[in-house]
Coordinates of C-alpha atoms and ligand atoms in Angstrom, one line a residue:
X1 CA 86.8 111.7 113.4
X2 CA 88.2 108.3 113.0
X3 CA 90.8 107.9 109.9
X4 CA 91.7 104.5 108.7
X5 CA 94.7 103.1 106.6
X6 CA 94.8 100.0 104.8
X7 CA 98.0 98.0 104.4
X8 CA 99.2 99.4 107.6
X9 CA 102.0 97.0 108.0
X10 CA 103.2 97.8 104.6
X11 CA 105.8 100.6 103.9
X12 CA 103.5 103.3 102.8
X13 CA 100.7 102.3 105.1
X14 CA 103.1 102.8 108.1
X15 CA 104.6 105.9 106.9
X16 CA 101.3 107.6 106.3
X17 CA 100.3 106.8 109.9
X18 CA 103.5 108.1 111.4
X19 CA 102.8 111.3 109.2
X20 CA 99.1 111.7 110.6
X21 CA 100.5 111.5 114.3
X22 CA 103.0 114.0 113.2
X23 CA 100.4 116.4 112.0
X24 CA 98.7 116.0 115.6
X25 CA 95.7 113.3 114.4
X26 CA 95.5 111.5 118.3
X27 CA 96.3 108.3 118.1
X28 CA 93.0 107.3 119.6
X29 CA 91.6 108.6 116.1
X30 CA 93.7 106.1 113.8
X31 CA 92.4 102.6 113.0
X32 CA 95.1 100.5 111.1
X33 CA 93.7 97.9 109.0
X34 CA 96.3 94.7 108.3
X35 CA 96.0 91.2 107.2
X36 CA 98.7 90.4 109.6
X37 CA 97.9 91.8 113.1
X38 CA 100.7 89.7 114.6
X39 CA 103.2 92.5 112.4
X40 CA 101.2 95.3 113.8
X41 CA 102.4 95.5 117.9
X42 CA 104.5 98.7 117.2
X43 CA 101.3 100.3 115.6
X44 CA 99.5 99.1 118.8
X45 CA 102.4 100.5 120.9
X46 CA 101.8 104.0 119.6
X47 CA 98.0 103.7 120.7
X48 CA 96.4 103.2 117.4
X49 CA 93.7 100.9 116.9
X50 CA 94.6 97.7 115.0
X51 CA 91.9 95.7 113.2
X52 CA 92.1 92.6 110.9
X53 CA 91.5 93.2 107.0
X54 CA 92.2 90.6 104.5
X55 CA 91.3 92.0 101.0
X56 CA 90.7 88.5 100.2
X57 CA 87.9 87.9 102.7
X58 CA 85.3 90.3 101.6
X59 CA 82.6 89.3 103.7
X60 CA 84.5 90.3 107.0
X61 CA 85.6 94.0 105.5
X62 CA 82.4 95.7 106.4
X63 CA 82.5 94.9 110.0
X64 CA 86.1 96.4 110.2
X65 CA 85.1 99.6 109.0
X66 CA 82.4 100.4 111.5
X67 CA 82.8 104.1 112.9
X68 CA 85.5 104.9 110.3
X69 CA 84.7 108.6 108.9
X70 CA 87.6 108.6 106.3
X71 CA 89.5 105.5 104.8
X72 CA 93.0 105.6 103.3
X73 CA 93.0 102.9 100.7
X74 CA 96.3 102.0 100.0
X75 CA 96.5 99.8 96.4
X76 CA 97.2 96.1 97.4
X77 CA 100.7 94.4 96.3
X78 CA 98.9 91.4 94.8
X79 CA 99.1 92.1 91.0
X80 CA 96.0 90.5 89.2
X81 CA 94.0 90.4 92.1
X82 CA 94.0 94.1 92.8
X83 CA 90.9 95.3 91.0
X84 CA 88.7 92.8 92.8
X85 CA 90.3 93.3 96.3
X86 CA 89.9 97.1 96.0
X87 CA 86.5 96.7 94.6
X88 CA 85.6 94.6 97.5
X89 CA 86.9 97.4 99.9
X90 CA 85.1 99.9 98.4
X91 CA 81.9 98.0 98.7
X92 CA 82.5 97.0 102.3
X93 CA 83.2 100.7 102.7
X94 CA 79.7 101.9 101.5
X95 CA 77.9 99.4 103.4
X96 CA 79.6 100.2 106.7
X97 CA 78.8 104.0 106.0
X98 CA 82.4 105.6 105.8
X99 CA 82.4 108.9 104.6
X100 CA 85.0 109.1 102.2
X101 CA 87.7 107.3 100.6
X102 CA 91.3 108.3 99.7
X103 CA 92.6 106.1 97.1
X104 CA 96.3 105.9 96.1
X105 CA 96.2 105.5 92.3
X106 CA 98.9 105.6 89.8
X107 CA 99.5 108.5 86.9
X108 CA 97.1 108.9 84.3
X109 CA 95.8 105.1 84.4
X110 CA 93.1 105.7 81.7
X111 CA 95.0 105.9 78.5
X112 CA 98.4 104.2 80.2
X113 CA 100.8 101.7 79.2
X114 CA 102.1 101.1 82.4
X115 CA 101.5 97.2 83.6
X116 CA 100.1 98.8 86.8
X117 CA 97.3 101.0 84.8
X118 CA 94.3 98.7 84.3
X119 CA 93.4 97.8 88.0
X120 CA 93.8 101.4 89.0
X121 CA 91.9 102.4 86.2
X122 CA 89.1 99.7 87.1
X123 CA 89.5 100.7 91.0
X124 CA 88.7 104.6 90.0
X125 CA 85.8 103.5 88.2
X126 CA 84.4 101.6 91.1
X127 CA 85.0 104.2 93.3
X128 CA 83.1 106.8 90.8
X129 CA 80.3 104.1 90.5
X130 CA 79.9 103.7 94.4
X131 CA 78.9 107.2 95.3
X132 CA 81.2 107.3 98.2
X133 CA 83.0 111.0 98.4
X134 CA 86.4 110.3 97.4
X135 CA 90.0 111.9 96.5
X136 CA 92.2 110.3 94.0
X137 CA 96.0 110.4 94.8
X138 CA 97.8 109.4 91.2
X139 CA 101.3 108.7 92.4
X140 CA 103.9 108.9 90.5
X141 CA 107.2 106.3 90.7
X142 CA 109.1 106.1 94.4
X143 CA 112.6 107.0 94.0
X144 CA 112.9 103.6 96.0
X145 CA 112.1 101.8 93.0
X146 CA 115.8 102.4 91.5
X147 CA 117.4 101.4 94.5
X148 CA 118.0 98.2 92.9
X149 CA 120.0 99.9 90.3
X150 CA 122.9 100.8 93.0
X151 CA 124.0 96.9 93.0
X152 CA 124.5 96.8 89.5
X153 CA 126.1 100.3 89.1
X154 CA 128.7 99.3 91.7
X155 CA 129.4 96.0 90.5
X156 CA 128.9 96.5 86.6
X157 CA 129.3 100.2 86.0
X158 CA 126.2 100.0 84.1
X159 CA 122.1 100.3 84.1
X160 CA 120.6 98.8 81.5
X161 CA 117.6 100.3 80.1
X162 CA 114.9 100.1 77.7
X163 CA 113.4 103.6 78.6
X164 CA 115.1 105.5 76.0
X165 CA 115.2 109.4 76.6
X166 CA 112.2 109.2 78.7
X167 CA 112.2 110.8 82.2
X168 CA 111.0 110.0 85.5
X169 CA 109.7 112.5 88.2
X170 CA 110.0 110.3 91.1
X171 CA 109.9 111.1 94.6
X172 CA 110.7 109.0 98.0
X173 CA 107.8 106.9 98.9
X174 CA 107.9 108.9 102.6
X175 CA 106.4 112.1 100.8
X176 CA 103.9 110.0 98.9
X177 CA 102.5 109.0 102.5
X178 CA 102.7 112.4 103.9
X179 CA 100.9 113.7 101.0
X180 CA 98.2 110.7 101.7
X181 CA 98.0 112.0 105.4
X182 CA 97.5 115.7 104.8
X183 CA 94.7 114.7 102.4
X184 CA 93.2 112.1 104.5
X185 CA 93.1 114.3 107.6
X186 CA 91.8 117.4 105.5
X187 CA 88.3 116.0 104.7
X188 CA 88.7 117.3 101.1
X189 CA 86.5 115.3 98.8
X190 CA 86.0 115.4 95.0
X191 CA 89.4 115.7 93.6
X192 CA 92.1 113.7 91.6
X193 CA 95.8 114.5 92.1
X194 CA 98.6 113.8 90.0
X195 CA 101.5 113.5 92.4
X196 CA 105.0 113.5 91.2
X197 CA 108.8 114.6 92.1
X198 CA 109.4 118.3 91.3
X199 CA 112.5 116.9 89.4
X200 CA 111.9 114.4 86.2
X201 CA 115.4 112.7 85.4
X202 CA 116.5 110.8 82.7
X203 CA 118.3 107.4 82.7
X204 CA 121.6 109.3 81.7
X205 CA 120.9 111.6 84.5
X206 CA 120.4 108.6 87.2
X207 CA 123.5 107.2 85.7
X208 CA 125.4 110.2 86.8
X209 CA 123.9 110.3 90.0
X210 CA 124.9 106.6 90.4
X211 CA 128.1 107.4 89.9
X212 CA 128.5 110.0 92.3
X213 CA 127.2 107.6 94.9
X214 CA 128.6 104.5 94.3
X215 CA 132.4 106.1 93.7
X216 CA 132.9 104.6 89.9
X217 CA 131.5 105.7 86.5
X218 CA 128.4 104.2 85.9
X219 CA 126.5 104.6 82.3
X220 CA 123.2 104.1 81.2
X221 CA 123.5 101.0 78.7
X222 CA 120.3 101.8 76.0
X223 CA 118.9 98.7 74.7
X224 CA 115.5 97.9 73.1
X225 CA 112.7 96.1 74.7
X226 CA 113.5 92.6 73.2
X227 CA 117.3 92.7 74.5
X228 CA 116.2 94.2 77.7
X229 CA 113.7 91.2 78.1
X230 CA 116.1 88.4 77.2
X231 CA 118.8 90.0 79.7
X232 CA 116.6 89.6 82.5
X233 CA 115.2 86.2 81.5
X234 CA 118.8 85.0 81.5
X235 CA 118.8 86.3 85.0
X236 CA 116.0 83.7 85.9
X237 CA 113.3 86.0 86.1
X238 CA 109.8 84.8 85.3
X239 CA 108.1 85.9 82.0
X240 CA 105.3 87.6 83.9
X241 CA 108.2 90.1 86.1
X242 CA 110.3 90.6 83.0
X243 CA 107.3 91.7 81.0
X244 CA 106.3 93.8 84.1
X245 CA 109.6 95.4 84.4
X246 CA 109.9 96.1 80.8
X247 CA 106.3 97.5 80.5
X248 CA 107.5 99.9 82.8
X249 CA 110.7 101.0 80.9
X250 CA 108.3 101.4 78.0
X251 CA 105.7 103.7 79.9
X252 CA 109.0 105.6 80.9
X253 CA 109.9 106.3 77.2
X254 CA 106.7 107.1 76.3
X255 CA 107.0 110.1 78.7
X256 CA 103.9 108.7 80.9
X257 CA 106.0 108.7 84.5
X258 CA 108.2 112.0 83.6
X259 CA 104.8 114.4 84.5
X260 CA 106.2 117.5 86.7
X261 CA 103.3 119.8 88.4
X262 CA 104.4 120.7 91.8
X263 CA 101.3 119.1 93.4
X264 CA 103.3 116.7 95.8
X265 CA 105.6 119.5 96.6
X266 CA 102.4 121.6 97.4
X267 CA 100.8 119.1 99.9
X268 CA 103.9 118.4 101.6
X269 CA 104.6 122.2 102.1
X270 CA 108.4 122.1 100.5
X271 CA 110.1 120.7 97.4
X272 CA 110.3 117.0 96.8
X273 CA 113.7 115.3 97.9
X274 CA 116.1 114.6 94.8
X275 CA 116.8 111.1 94.1
X276 CA 120.4 111.3 94.8
X277 CA 119.6 111.7 98.3
X278 CA 117.7 108.4 98.8
X279 CA 120.5 106.8 96.4
X280 CA 123.1 108.1 99.1
X281 CA 120.8 107.2 102.5
X282 CA 120.6 103.3 100.8
X283 CA 123.9 103.2 99.6
Ligands
LIG1 N1 104.1 104.3 92.8 C1 105.1 103.2 92.9 O1 106.2 103.5 92.5 C2 104.6 102.2 93.8 C3 105.6 101.3 94.1 C4 105.5 100.0 94.6 C5 104.1 99.9 95.0 N2 103.1 100.9 94.4 C6 101.8 100.5 95.0 O2 101.8 101.1 96.3 C7 101.1 100.7 97.1 C8 102.1 100.9 98.5 O3 103.2 100.8 98.3 P1 104.0 100.2 99.7 O4 105.6 100.4 99.1 O5 103.8 100.5 101.1 O6 104.1 98.5 99.3 P2 104.0 97.4 100.5 O7 105.2 97.7 101.5 O8 104.4 96.2 99.5 O9 102.7 97.4 101.1 C9 101.4 96.6 100.8 C10 100.5 96.5 101.7 O10 99.5 95.9 101.2 C11 99.0 94.9 101.9 N3 98.3 93.9 101.4 C12 98.4 93.3 100.3 N4 97.6 92.2 100.0 C13 96.8 92.5 100.9 C14 95.7 91.9 101.2 N5 95.4 90.8 100.8 N6 94.8 92.0 102.4 C15 95.0 93.4 103.0 N7 96.2 93.9 102.8 C16 97.2 93.5 101.6 C17 100.6 94.4 102.7 O11 100.2 93.6 103.6 P3 101.3 92.9 104.5 O12 102.1 93.9 105.2 O13 100.7 91.8 105.3 O14 102.5 92.5 103.4 C18 100.9 95.7 102.9 O15 100.8 96.2 103.8 C19 101.9 99.0 96.7 O16 101.1 97.9 97.4 C20 101.3 99.1 95.2 O17 99.8 99.1 95.2 C21 103.5 102.2 94.1

């Protein structure tokens, strides 16, 4: 049984391979698909086979997938290009006879205002149209997305948010990676999971956690989308990034990222780790 992981030099991909090894998958049965083989020496040292795999080279993808039974397609990081890239990977997997694909999507992509949603929706549609058996992992937000708040909490005693009373059921990246490894190794097909942390916290509750971690009072300063956009632009962020960050706040405000259902804890076999532990480890 050969299991392959894309984005294997990335954070989630690397963690997924580590979890596969921990679960008992022999390294000889793991293929790491990477666009920068020079960054994969540690994977080779673990006994994992490394193959070159660049989503932007569609004609070369099928050859790299020969012999792969199950593929973890980790969504790419080049926003705006991802739907096309993922479609190329799915077509190549079909051409190469890959038996199943596990894809890292996002929560509720069909009817979401989250800026990440359209490319995930398009990829899910491509998977459905491909006929390749698959599992969709609709991952919630990573705890690590909020580590940037540590600096403003420590320096200014505040986090500025347009997310209102919205809640975030985040979990550590590693726990999403572990769930992906469990599903990849399981052979399961035809299922869509919404994976989120056990606890949905508000931005005021995040500020309370930050207060404990940085050792000074931290408050959530609630502003509207226009004010947050202006503040970010004032820091020199380009319009695309400003729109992305504020769009995520609005998705949180709309309640899209606050879903809790226990599915992630169910896959990893224990409760998910609270965000304060990830904040403490990084502080
Ligand atoms: N749920 C969330 O909160 C959340 C947060 C951030 C990201 N995400 C999504 O989840 C994915 C995994 O997260 P992560 O933290 O592991 O991100 P990451 O560390 O940035 O990893 C992204 C991986 O995609 C690879 N990649 C990008 N463009 C590629 C291309 N053209 N061809 C082949 N590989 C390419 C990167 O390769 P290199 O190693 O060569 O750079 C990297 O390995 C992200 O890519 C993004 O789609 C989700």
